[in-house]
Amino acid sequence: MSDRETNGAGSPGEATRQHATLTIGNEQYELDVRRGTIGPDVVDVGNLYKQTGRFTYDPGFTSTANCKSSITFIDGDKGELLYRGYPIDQLAENTNFLAVCYLLLYGELPTNTEFINFRRTITNHTMVHEQMTRFFTGYRRDAHPMAVMVGTVGALSSFYHDSTDITDQEQREIASHRMIAKMPTIAAMAYKYSIGQPFIYPRNDLDYTSNFLQMCFAVPSEPYIVNPIISRALDRIFILHADHEQNASTSTVRLAGSSGANPFACIASGIACLWGPAHGGANEAALNMLKEIGSVDRVPEFVAKAKDKSSGFRLMGFGHRVYKNYDPRAKVMQKTCHEILDALGHRDDPLLKIAIELERIALQDEYFIEKKLYPNIDFYSGITLRAIGFPVELFTVLFAVARTVGWIAQWKEMIEDPEQRIGRPRQLYIGPPRREFPAE
Ligand code: ACO
């Protein structure tokens, strides 16, 4: 394929004048090549089966684009992440999570008036149906909060029937706002339930993240004052997690939504996928790993173990399917981690010392250099969240709160895409061929 400048005009996403030629034995086939705004061109194999009677094989979708999207872009080699074109570090530095929600949903940063209106709309939806409090009490006291989230968010569809018709643009909009507004309330309820404290209602005079903090940490018997440093840091953490292109949970939401399932059910499926330790559960796993290492002098032992394939051990918070460079979110997270530990007087946190030493050793080690394994966002987020006061079981829940807007924006984009069809991957069958049921 020739380079981007010469491969034909047309809007991003359209076929270029270039073609890829596929040779199978003596047969040759021409395949369209599509070009995005930035990023690699894609070879369009949508008609391959019709043309050739063959499928493509790509477990884990390492080379397969499943959709067109204009929301988020990652350059894994450069270590760059853009939301609607804006670099993640600039957004984290200069704006707030709710403005980023607006950006992801509508494509542009909000004007002052747009922001005020959007905040009012979201704020209007922060409470959950009162009957949900009774729904919560059906869970076991010691249930993992992610189990509670999967069930409760799925159950939203039974409480909000009036926004489940996905063919109605207005209902889609209301469902999107409800989801962004109610997720912190549900997450805080899951936490409160797990520690046996009363649910705290949302306070609409507070900003999005401060309100979430008060729902998690306030108790009815005492006044609660939000620490602005913590609120700002958590808001930034939410920005960093808001969207990440076609990752496993987002692809799950798209796949669930492709059948026409309602948005609450789709987001519940995203939460289920996020729960896994290779995805959203990694910050919990990274913190547990730092605790297991226990002291700086044991770091080399664990690095050696991570390099030994037979151990089955990996450095949690290291490596990424797409980033083959330092995860740009990890840089902001590292800075936020230091800010929070300084502000809260935890500068000597032994886990931070272990993390710094682990990063230092791994980044110099040939194994990690050769495989391009760098710290990802989860490496420092666990330490930060723990310092703020969140228990480890809640880490993935916080991720889900932040990622909800990304899931919703991607779900909306899919529903509104005229090319959208039900997702239905094919397979390479390796089981027994047809055989007859044995006669007596
Ligand atoms: N520690 C040690 N070795 C590793 C690690 C690690 N953390 N990650 C990858 N490797 C090695 C693999 O053993 C493999 O080696 P090989 O080529 O000799 O077989 C090579 O690097 C490539 O690894 P894959 O598993 O093929 O890479 P993949 O892209 O499938 O996986 C993943 C990416 C799942 C993130 C992986 O790096 C990992 O398990 N990391 C630890 C878990 C983690 O931190 N997950 C968070 C991801 S970020 C997020 O979800 C927000």
Short mmCIF file of C-alpha atoms and ligand atoms in Angstrom, two decimals:
data_model
loop_
_atom_site.label_atom_id
_atom_site.label_comp_id
_atom_site.label_asym_id
_atom_site.label_seq_id
_atom_site.Cartn_x
_atom_site.Cartn_y
_atom_site.Cartn_z
CA MET A 1 0.00 0.00 0.00
CA SER A 2 1.27 3.48 -0.76
CA ASP A 3 1.33 6.28 1.76
CA ARG A 4 -1.52 8.34 3.08
CA GLU A 5 -0.89 11.38 0.86
CA THR A 6 -1.25 9.55 -2.42
CA ASN A 7 -3.79 6.89 -1.74
CA GLY A 8 -6.85 8.73 -2.94
CA ALA A 9 -9.30 11.41 -1.91
CA GLY A 10 -12.58 10.96 -0.03
CA SER A 11 -13.88 11.35 3.50
CA PRO A 12 -12.30 9.47 6.39
CA GLY A 13 -13.59 5.92 6.47
CA GLU A 14 -14.32 5.71 2.74
CA ALA A 15 -12.54 3.36 0.35
CA THR A 16 -9.43 4.87 -1.20
CA ARG A 17 -8.22 4.36 -4.75
CA GLN A 18 -5.82 1.74 -3.45
CA HIS A 19 -6.56 -1.93 -3.33
CA ALA A 20 -4.99 -4.83 -1.53
CA THR A 21 -4.55 -7.98 -3.54
CA LEU A 22 -5.15 -11.30 -1.87
CA THR A 23 -3.76 -14.40 -3.53
CA ILE A 24 -5.10 -17.83 -2.55
CA GLY A 25 -3.53 -20.53 -4.72
CA ASN A 26 -4.15 -19.43 -8.28
CA GLU A 27 -6.99 -17.07 -7.38
CA GLN A 28 -6.52 -13.32 -6.90
CA TYR A 29 -8.96 -10.99 -5.21
CA GLU A 30 -8.99 -7.20 -4.93
CA LEU A 31 -9.97 -5.78 -1.56
CA ASP A 32 -10.83 -2.15 -0.80
CA VAL A 33 -8.51 -0.19 1.44
CA ARG A 34 -10.13 2.36 3.75
CA ARG A 35 -8.39 5.29 5.33
CA GLY A 36 -9.14 6.94 8.68
CA THR A 37 -8.29 10.47 9.78
CA ILE A 38 -5.14 9.16 11.44
CA GLY A 39 -3.90 5.67 12.22
CA PRO A 40 -3.28 2.68 9.99
CA ASP A 41 -5.33 2.08 6.83
CA VAL A 42 -7.64 -0.91 7.00
CA VAL A 43 -8.20 -3.62 4.43
CA ASP A 44 -11.95 -4.10 4.02
CA VAL A 45 -12.68 -7.83 4.28
CA GLY A 46 -16.45 -7.35 4.71
CA ASN A 47 -17.17 -9.12 1.41
CA LEU A 48 -14.37 -11.66 1.67
CA TYR A 49 -16.62 -14.61 2.40
CA LYS A 50 -18.96 -13.67 -0.45
CA GLN A 51 -16.00 -13.21 -2.80
CA THR A 52 -13.80 -16.11 -1.77
CA GLY A 53 -15.75 -18.51 0.45
CA ARG A 54 -13.09 -17.97 3.14
CA PHE A 55 -13.13 -16.28 6.55
CA THR A 56 -10.32 -14.36 8.21
CA TYR A 57 -8.90 -15.72 11.46
CA ASP A 58 -7.92 -13.26 14.18
CA PRO A 59 -8.36 -14.46 17.77
CA GLY A 60 -8.40 -11.53 20.16
CA PHE A 61 -8.99 -9.11 17.25
CA THR A 62 -5.34 -8.10 17.19
CA SER A 63 -5.57 -6.92 13.56
CA THR A 64 -9.28 -6.39 13.10
CA ALA A 65 -11.23 -3.12 13.15
CA ASN A 66 -14.80 -3.94 14.13
CA CYS A 67 -16.31 -0.51 13.46
CA LYS A 68 -15.76 3.04 12.30
CA SER A 69 -15.55 5.46 15.21
CA SER A 70 -14.81 9.14 15.69
CA ILE A 71 -14.63 9.16 19.48
CA THR A 72 -11.20 8.04 20.69
CA PHE A 73 -7.87 7.42 19.03
CA ILE A 74 -4.84 5.61 20.41
CA ASP A 75 -1.37 5.61 18.87
CA GLY A 76 0.14 2.72 20.79
CA ASP A 77 3.66 3.19 19.42
CA LYS A 78 3.77 6.88 20.27
CA GLY A 79 1.92 6.42 23.54
CA GLU A 80 -0.80 8.89 22.57
CA LEU A 81 -4.49 8.93 23.52
CA LEU A 82 -6.95 11.43 22.03
CA TYR A 83 -10.60 12.02 22.97
CA ARG A 84 -12.29 13.61 19.95
CA GLY A 85 -8.81 14.76 18.91
CA TYR A 86 -7.73 16.27 22.25
CA PRO A 87 -4.69 14.71 24.01
CA ILE A 88 -5.61 13.05 27.30
CA ASP A 89 -2.98 14.94 29.33
CA GLN A 90 -4.34 18.31 28.15
CA LEU A 91 -7.88 17.31 29.06
CA ALA A 92 -6.78 15.99 32.45
CA GLU A 93 -4.93 19.23 33.13
CA ASN A 94 -7.44 21.77 31.85
CA THR A 95 -10.98 20.57 32.19
CA ASN A 96 -13.31 18.47 34.34
CA PHE A 97 -14.90 15.06 33.98
CA LEU A 98 -18.39 16.29 33.18
CA ALA A 99 -17.07 18.49 30.36
CA VAL A 100 -15.22 15.41 29.05
CA CYS A 101 -18.51 13.46 29.19
CA TYR A 102 -20.06 16.17 27.03
CA LEU A 103 -17.09 16.03 24.65
CA LEU A 104 -17.30 12.25 24.29
CA LEU A 105 -21.07 12.26 23.80
CA TYR A 106 -21.41 15.23 21.47
CA GLY A 107 -18.01 15.60 19.81
CA GLU A 108 -17.07 19.11 20.98
CA LEU A 109 -16.09 20.72 24.26
CA PRO A 110 -19.11 22.49 25.75
CA THR A 111 -19.47 26.28 25.78
CA ASN A 112 -20.20 27.74 29.23
CA THR A 113 -23.93 27.69 28.58
CA GLU A 114 -23.83 24.17 27.18
CA PHE A 115 -21.89 23.02 30.21
CA ILE A 116 -24.32 24.62 32.66
CA ASN A 117 -27.29 23.04 30.87
CA PHE A 118 -25.60 19.65 30.67
CA ARG A 119 -24.66 19.75 34.36
CA ARG A 120 -28.26 20.65 35.23
CA THR A 121 -29.57 17.75 33.16
CA ILE A 122 -27.18 15.23 34.70
CA THR A 123 -27.83 16.59 38.18
CA ASN A 124 -31.58 16.12 37.69
CA HIS A 125 -31.03 12.40 37.26
CA THR A 126 -28.68 11.64 40.16
CA MET A 127 -31.25 9.96 42.42
CA VAL A 128 -32.28 6.38 41.80
CA HIS A 129 -35.81 5.06 42.17
CA GLU A 130 -36.41 4.68 45.91
CA GLN A 131 -37.46 1.08 45.41
CA MET A 132 -33.87 0.33 44.38
CA THR A 133 -32.80 0.63 48.00
CA ARG A 134 -34.90 -2.47 48.69
CA PHE A 135 -33.49 -4.18 45.62
CA PHE A 136 -30.00 -3.67 47.11
CA THR A 137 -30.82 -5.38 50.34
CA GLY A 138 -31.36 -8.64 48.44
CA TYR A 139 -27.59 -8.99 47.99
CA ARG A 140 -25.46 -10.85 50.49
CA ARG A 141 -23.61 -8.48 52.82
CA ASP A 142 -20.23 -9.76 51.63
CA ALA A 143 -21.02 -9.64 47.88
CA HIS A 144 -18.26 -8.14 45.75
CA PRO A 145 -19.39 -4.61 44.75
CA MET A 146 -18.80 -5.48 41.07
CA ALA A 147 -21.31 -8.33 41.40
CA VAL A 148 -23.74 -5.81 42.85
CA MET A 149 -23.02 -3.39 39.99
CA VAL A 150 -23.62 -5.98 37.26
CA GLY A 151 -26.96 -6.93 38.77
CA THR A 152 -28.15 -3.47 39.75
CA VAL A 153 -27.26 -1.69 36.52
CA GLY A 154 -28.96 -4.47 34.55
CA ALA A 155 -31.98 -4.00 36.80
CA LEU A 156 -32.21 -0.32 35.84
CA SER A 157 -34.04 -1.46 32.73
CA SER A 158 -36.83 -2.72 35.00
CA PHE A 159 -37.06 0.66 36.75
CA TYR A 160 -36.79 2.95 33.71
CA HIS A 161 -38.94 1.36 30.99
CA ASP A 162 -39.58 4.78 29.53
CA SER A 163 -36.04 5.04 28.16
CA THR A 164 -35.45 1.57 26.76
CA ASP A 165 -36.77 2.06 23.23
CA ILE A 166 -33.52 2.31 21.31
CA THR A 167 -35.24 3.43 18.10
CA ASP A 168 -36.38 6.64 19.81
CA GLN A 169 -33.65 9.29 19.75
CA GLU A 170 -35.09 11.11 22.78
CA GLN A 171 -35.23 7.93 24.85
CA ARG A 172 -31.64 7.13 23.91
CA GLU A 173 -30.64 10.59 25.10
CA ILE A 174 -32.48 10.25 28.42
CA ALA A 175 -31.03 6.77 28.99
CA SER A 176 -27.53 8.17 28.35
CA HIS A 177 -28.02 10.98 30.87
CA ARG A 178 -29.56 8.62 33.42
CA MET A 179 -26.65 6.25 33.14
CA ILE A 180 -23.98 8.94 33.63
CA ALA A 181 -25.94 10.49 36.51
CA LYS A 182 -26.95 7.33 38.37
CA MET A 183 -23.77 5.30 38.10
CA PRO A 184 -21.99 7.19 40.95
CA THR A 185 -25.10 6.86 43.11
CA ILE A 186 -25.30 3.10 42.52
CA ALA A 187 -21.55 2.67 43.03
CA ALA A 188 -21.68 4.57 46.33
CA MET A 189 -24.70 2.50 47.42
CA ALA A 190 -22.79 -0.71 46.62
CA TYR A 191 -19.97 0.55 48.83
CA LYS A 192 -22.19 1.69 51.68
CA TYR A 193 -24.07 -1.60 51.63
CA SER A 194 -20.82 -3.57 51.81
CA ILE A 195 -19.74 -1.72 54.97
CA GLY A 196 -23.16 -1.67 56.61
CA GLN A 197 -23.64 2.10 56.51
CA PRO A 198 -26.81 3.90 55.44
CA PHE A 199 -27.10 5.06 51.84
CA ILE A 200 -26.31 8.74 51.38
CA TYR A 201 -28.49 10.66 48.93
CA PRO A 202 -26.87 12.71 46.15
CA ARG A 203 -26.26 16.41 46.79
CA ASN A 204 -26.92 18.41 43.68
CA ASP A 205 -25.13 21.52 44.97
CA LEU A 206 -21.83 19.64 44.61
CA ASP A 207 -19.94 18.95 41.41
CA TYR A 208 -20.09 15.43 39.94
CA THR A 209 -17.00 14.01 41.66
CA SER A 210 -17.42 15.83 44.99
CA ASN A 211 -20.96 14.50 45.16
CA PHE A 212 -19.66 10.98 44.57
CA LEU A 213 -17.10 11.39 47.37
CA GLN A 214 -19.77 12.57 49.81
CA MET A 215 -22.06 9.66 48.87
CA CYS A 216 -19.17 7.29 49.62
CA PHE A 217 -17.69 8.86 52.73
CA ALA A 218 -20.34 10.97 54.47
CA VAL A 219 -22.46 9.55 57.29
CA PRO A 220 -25.80 11.03 58.41
CA SER A 221 -24.51 11.73 61.91
CA GLU A 222 -21.71 14.11 60.95
CA PRO A 223 -21.10 16.96 58.52
CA TYR A 224 -18.82 15.98 55.64
CA ILE A 225 -16.54 18.44 53.90
CA VAL A 226 -15.10 17.38 50.56
CA ASN A 227 -11.33 17.80 50.29
CA PRO A 228 -10.88 19.76 47.02
CA ILE A 229 -7.47 18.15 46.36
CA ILE A 230 -8.98 14.68 46.55
CA SER A 231 -11.97 15.70 44.48
CA ARG A 232 -9.78 17.18 41.75
CA ALA A 233 -7.53 14.09 41.73
CA LEU A 234 -10.46 11.70 41.49
CA ASP A 235 -12.04 13.83 38.78
CA ARG A 236 -8.78 13.52 36.82
CA ILE A 237 -8.76 9.75 37.39
CA PHE A 238 -12.29 9.64 35.97
CA ILE A 239 -11.12 11.61 32.90
CA LEU A 240 -8.26 9.15 32.34
CA HIS A 241 -10.67 6.20 32.39
CA ALA A 242 -13.55 7.75 30.45
CA ASP A 243 -12.98 5.99 27.14
CA HIS A 244 -10.38 3.83 25.49
CA GLU A 245 -11.40 2.98 21.97
CA GLN A 246 -12.55 -0.60 21.22
CA ASN A 247 -11.28 -2.28 24.41
CA ALA A 248 -12.84 -5.52 25.66
CA SER A 249 -15.68 -4.00 27.71
CA THR A 250 -16.56 -1.40 25.06
CA SER A 251 -16.60 -4.08 22.38
CA THR A 252 -18.84 -6.12 24.69
CA VAL A 253 -21.24 -3.18 25.01
CA ARG A 254 -21.26 -2.74 21.22
CA LEU A 255 -21.81 -6.45 20.63
CA ALA A 256 -24.63 -6.61 23.19
CA GLY A 257 -26.15 -3.44 21.74
CA SER A 258 -25.89 -4.70 18.16
CA SER A 259 -28.81 -7.05 18.80
CA GLY A 260 -30.98 -4.12 19.87
CA ALA A 261 -30.71 -4.80 23.62
CA ASN A 262 -31.59 -1.84 25.83
CA PRO A 263 -28.74 0.45 26.99
CA PHE A 264 -28.97 -0.50 30.69
CA ALA A 265 -28.53 -4.19 29.81
CA CYS A 266 -25.66 -3.31 27.46
CA ILE A 267 -23.81 -1.34 30.12
CA ALA A 268 -24.31 -4.21 32.58
CA SER A 269 -22.57 -6.49 30.06
CA GLY A 270 -19.71 -3.97 29.85
CA ILE A 271 -19.38 -4.01 33.64
CA ALA A 272 -19.24 -7.83 33.60
CA CYS A 273 -16.39 -7.76 31.09
CA LEU A 274 -14.55 -4.99 32.92
CA TRP A 275 -14.49 -7.09 36.08
CA GLY A 276 -11.81 -9.45 34.71
CA PRO A 277 -8.23 -9.10 36.06
CA ALA A 278 -6.78 -8.64 32.56
CA HIS A 279 -8.99 -5.54 32.15
CA GLY A 280 -10.55 -3.39 34.89
CA GLY A 281 -9.52 -5.71 37.69
CA ALA A 282 -5.85 -5.02 37.01
CA ASN A 283 -5.47 -2.11 39.45
CA GLU A 284 -6.77 -4.29 42.27
CA ALA A 285 -4.36 -7.02 41.12
CA ALA A 286 -1.48 -4.52 40.86
CA LEU A 287 -2.03 -3.28 44.41
CA ASN A 288 -2.27 -6.85 45.72
CA MET A 289 0.97 -7.65 43.91
CA LEU A 290 2.75 -4.67 45.53
CA LYS A 291 1.50 -5.87 48.91
CA GLU A 292 2.72 -9.40 48.15
CA ILE A 293 6.17 -8.09 47.18
CA GLY A 294 6.15 -6.42 50.59
CA SER A 295 9.54 -4.68 50.53
CA VAL A 296 11.85 -3.00 48.05
CA ASP A 297 14.57 -5.66 48.41
CA ARG A 298 12.18 -8.36 47.11
CA VAL A 299 11.55 -6.51 43.82
CA PRO A 300 14.28 -8.32 41.81
CA GLU A 301 12.86 -11.68 42.90
CA PHE A 302 9.42 -10.75 41.50
CA VAL A 303 10.88 -9.32 38.30
CA ALA A 304 12.68 -12.63 37.76
CA LYS A 305 9.44 -14.51 38.44
CA ALA A 306 7.57 -12.37 35.87
CA LYS A 307 10.21 -13.28 33.27
CA ASP A 308 9.89 -16.99 34.01
CA LYS A 309 7.00 -18.25 31.85
CA SER A 310 6.62 -21.42 33.91
CA SER A 311 5.73 -19.35 37.00
CA GLY A 312 2.50 -18.13 35.41
CA PHE A 313 3.14 -14.79 37.16
CA ARG A 314 2.93 -11.43 35.35
CA LEU A 315 3.72 -7.97 36.61
CA MET A 316 0.24 -6.57 37.08
CA GLY A 317 -0.08 -3.01 35.83
CA PHE A 318 2.53 -3.72 33.15
CA GLY A 319 1.98 -4.26 29.45
CA HIS A 320 -0.88 -3.36 27.18
CA ARG A 321 -2.41 -4.76 24.03
CA VAL A 322 -2.18 -1.43 22.23
CA TYR A 323 0.47 0.67 23.99
CA LYS A 324 3.96 -0.39 23.06
CA ASN A 325 5.27 2.71 24.78
CA TYR A 326 4.56 4.40 28.13
CA ASP A 327 0.76 4.55 28.58
CA PRO A 328 0.03 8.33 28.47
CA ARG A 329 -2.58 7.84 31.19
CA ALA A 330 0.02 6.20 33.42
CA LYS A 331 2.12 9.39 33.28
CA VAL A 332 -0.79 11.54 34.49
CA MET A 333 -1.69 8.87 37.04
CA GLN A 334 1.85 8.76 38.40
CA LYS A 335 1.79 12.56 38.88
CA THR A 336 -1.65 12.39 40.50
CA CYS A 337 -0.44 9.61 42.78
CA HIS A 338 2.44 11.76 44.05
CA GLU A 339 0.13 14.78 44.51
CA ILE A 340 -2.36 12.78 46.55
CA LEU A 341 0.23 11.05 48.72
CA ASP A 342 1.92 14.40 49.39
CA ALA A 343 -1.37 16.14 50.20
CA LEU A 344 -2.47 13.37 52.55
CA GLY A 345 0.90 13.03 54.24
CA HIS A 346 1.55 9.51 52.86
CA ARG A 347 4.80 10.45 51.14
CA ASP A 348 6.55 7.48 52.75
CA ASP A 349 3.96 4.93 51.66
CA PRO A 350 5.98 1.68 51.42
CA LEU A 351 3.87 0.48 48.46
CA LEU A 352 4.80 3.63 46.52
CA LYS A 353 8.47 2.92 47.18
CA ILE A 354 8.05 -0.65 45.93
CA ALA A 355 6.20 0.60 42.83
CA ILE A 356 8.92 3.13 41.98
CA GLU A 357 11.65 0.51 42.38
CA LEU A 358 9.69 -2.06 40.36
CA GLU A 359 9.20 0.41 37.55
CA ARG A 360 12.87 1.42 37.64
CA ILE A 361 14.16 -2.16 37.45
CA ALA A 362 11.64 -3.36 34.86
CA LEU A 363 12.26 -0.41 32.54
CA GLN A 364 15.97 -1.29 32.44
CA ASP A 365 15.43 -5.00 31.97
CA GLU A 366 16.01 -6.52 28.52
CA TYR A 367 12.88 -8.75 28.78
CA PHE A 368 10.56 -5.76 29.32
CA ILE A 369 12.40 -3.55 26.83
CA GLU A 370 12.30 -6.16 24.09
CA LYS A 371 8.59 -6.91 24.64
CA LYS A 372 7.80 -3.20 24.99
CA LEU A 373 6.18 -3.68 28.38
CA TYR A 374 5.63 -0.37 30.17
CA PRO A 375 3.53 0.57 33.20
CA ASN A 376 -0.11 0.99 32.28
CA ILE A 377 -2.69 3.18 34.01
CA ASP A 378 -3.37 0.53 36.64
CA PHE A 379 0.13 0.52 38.00
CA TYR A 380 -0.27 3.72 40.05
CA SER A 381 -4.05 3.97 40.28
CA GLY A 382 -4.41 1.37 43.04
CA ILE A 383 -2.00 3.17 45.37
CA THR A 384 -3.76 6.47 44.68
CA LEU A 385 -7.26 5.14 45.24
CA ARG A 386 -6.22 3.38 48.43
CA ALA A 387 -4.72 6.64 49.75
CA ILE A 388 -8.00 8.43 49.01
CA GLY A 389 -9.72 5.86 51.22
CA PHE A 390 -11.31 3.42 48.78
CA PRO A 391 -11.02 -0.28 49.58
CA VAL A 392 -9.55 -2.47 46.83
CA GLU A 393 -12.88 -4.14 46.06
CA LEU A 394 -14.17 -0.77 44.91
CA PHE A 395 -11.37 0.01 42.43
CA THR A 396 -13.01 -1.64 39.44
CA VAL A 397 -16.32 -0.07 40.41
CA LEU A 398 -14.69 3.37 40.15
CA PHE A 399 -13.38 2.40 36.74
CA ALA A 400 -16.92 1.45 35.73
CA VAL A 401 -18.26 4.81 36.93
CA ALA A 402 -15.75 6.62 34.74
CA ARG A 403 -16.03 4.31 31.72
CA THR A 404 -19.83 4.53 31.60
CA VAL A 405 -19.72 7.64 29.43
CA GLY A 406 -17.35 5.93 27.00
CA TRP A 407 -19.60 2.88 26.78
CA ILE A 408 -22.63 5.09 26.26
CA ALA A 409 -20.96 7.29 23.64
CA GLN A 410 -19.80 4.20 21.72
CA TRP A 411 -23.20 2.54 22.05
CA LYS A 412 -24.93 5.68 20.72
CA GLU A 413 -22.47 5.95 17.86
CA MET A 414 -23.15 2.33 16.93
CA ILE A 415 -26.95 2.66 17.06
CA GLU A 416 -26.79 5.81 14.92
CA ASP A 417 -24.44 4.25 12.33
CA PRO A 418 -26.44 3.33 9.20
CA GLU A 419 -23.98 0.47 8.53
CA GLN A 420 -24.71 -1.09 11.93
CA ARG A 421 -25.63 -4.79 11.86
CA ILE A 422 -25.81 -7.46 14.51
CA GLY A 423 -22.28 -8.53 15.49
CA ARG A 424 -21.76 -12.12 14.52
CA PRO A 425 -18.15 -13.39 14.37
CA ARG A 426 -17.37 -16.58 12.45
CA GLN A 427 -15.07 -19.40 13.51
CA LEU A 428 -12.47 -21.89 12.40
CA TYR A 429 -14.17 -25.16 13.32
CA ILE A 430 -11.76 -27.83 14.59
CA GLY A 431 -14.21 -30.30 16.15
CA PRO A 432 -15.26 -33.69 14.74
CA PRO A 433 -16.81 -33.71 11.29
CA ARG A 434 -20.35 -35.02 10.90
CA ARG A 435 -20.76 -38.53 12.34
CA GLU A 436 -23.76 -40.74 12.92
CA PHE A 437 -25.23 -41.46 16.33
CA PRO A 438 -24.00 -44.98 17.25
CA ALA A 439 -26.52 -47.75 16.63
CA GLU A 440 -27.41 -49.97 19.62
N1 ACO B 1 4.53 -9.34 32.88
C1 ACO B 1 5.36 -10.22 32.26
N2 ACO B 1 5.31 -10.55 30.97
C2 ACO B 1 4.32 -10.00 30.23
C3 ACO B 1 3.40 -9.11 30.80
C4 ACO B 1 3.52 -8.77 32.15
N3 ACO B 1 2.68 -7.93 32.74
N4 ACO B 1 2.52 -8.70 29.85
C5 ACO B 1 2.90 -9.36 28.73
N5 ACO B 1 3.98 -10.14 28.96
C6 ACO B 1 4.68 -10.94 27.96
C7 ACO B 1 3.91 -12.21 27.62
O1 ACO B 1 4.30 -13.29 28.41
C8 ACO B 1 4.26 -12.39 26.16
O2 ACO B 1 5.53 -12.97 26.07
P1 ACO B 1 5.89 -13.93 24.78
O3 ACO B 1 5.77 -13.08 23.58
O4 ACO B 1 7.30 -14.36 25.07
O5 ACO B 1 4.90 -15.05 24.84
C9 ACO B 1 4.38 -10.97 25.63
O6 ACO B 1 4.73 -10.16 26.76
C10 ACO B 1 3.10 -10.45 25.00
O7 ACO B 1 2.05 -10.68 25.92
P2 ACO B 1 0.56 -10.99 25.47
O8 ACO B 1 -0.18 -11.59 26.63
O9 ACO B 1 0.56 -11.74 24.20
O10 ACO B 1 0.04 -9.52 25.21
P3 ACO B 1 -1.46 -9.08 25.13
O11 ACO B 1 -1.48 -7.88 24.27
O12 ACO B 1 -2.34 -10.22 24.74
O13 ACO B 1 -1.82 -8.73 26.64
C11 ACO B 1 -2.15 -7.60 28.68
C12 ACO B 1 -1.89 -7.47 27.17
C13 ACO B 1 -3.35 -8.55 28.94
C14 ACO B 1 -2.51 -6.25 29.25
C15 ACO B 1 -0.87 -8.18 29.34
O14 ACO B 1 0.21 -7.30 29.11
C16 ACO B 1 -1.06 -8.45 30.82
O15 ACO B 1 -1.54 -9.52 31.20
N6 ACO B 1 -0.69 -7.45 31.71
C17 ACO B 1 -0.91 -7.58 33.11
C18 ACO B 1 -2.37 -7.24 33.43
C19 ACO B 1 -2.65 -5.76 33.31
O16 ACO B 1 -1.92 -4.92 33.80
N7 ACO B 1 -3.79 -5.44 32.66
C20 ACO B 1 -4.24 -4.05 32.51
C21 ACO B 1 -4.43 -3.67 31.08
S1 ACO B 1 -4.83 -1.97 30.96
C22 ACO B 1 -6.48 -1.87 31.23
O17 ACO B 1 -7.26 -2.75 31.11
C23 ACO B 1 -6.99 -0.55 31.69
#
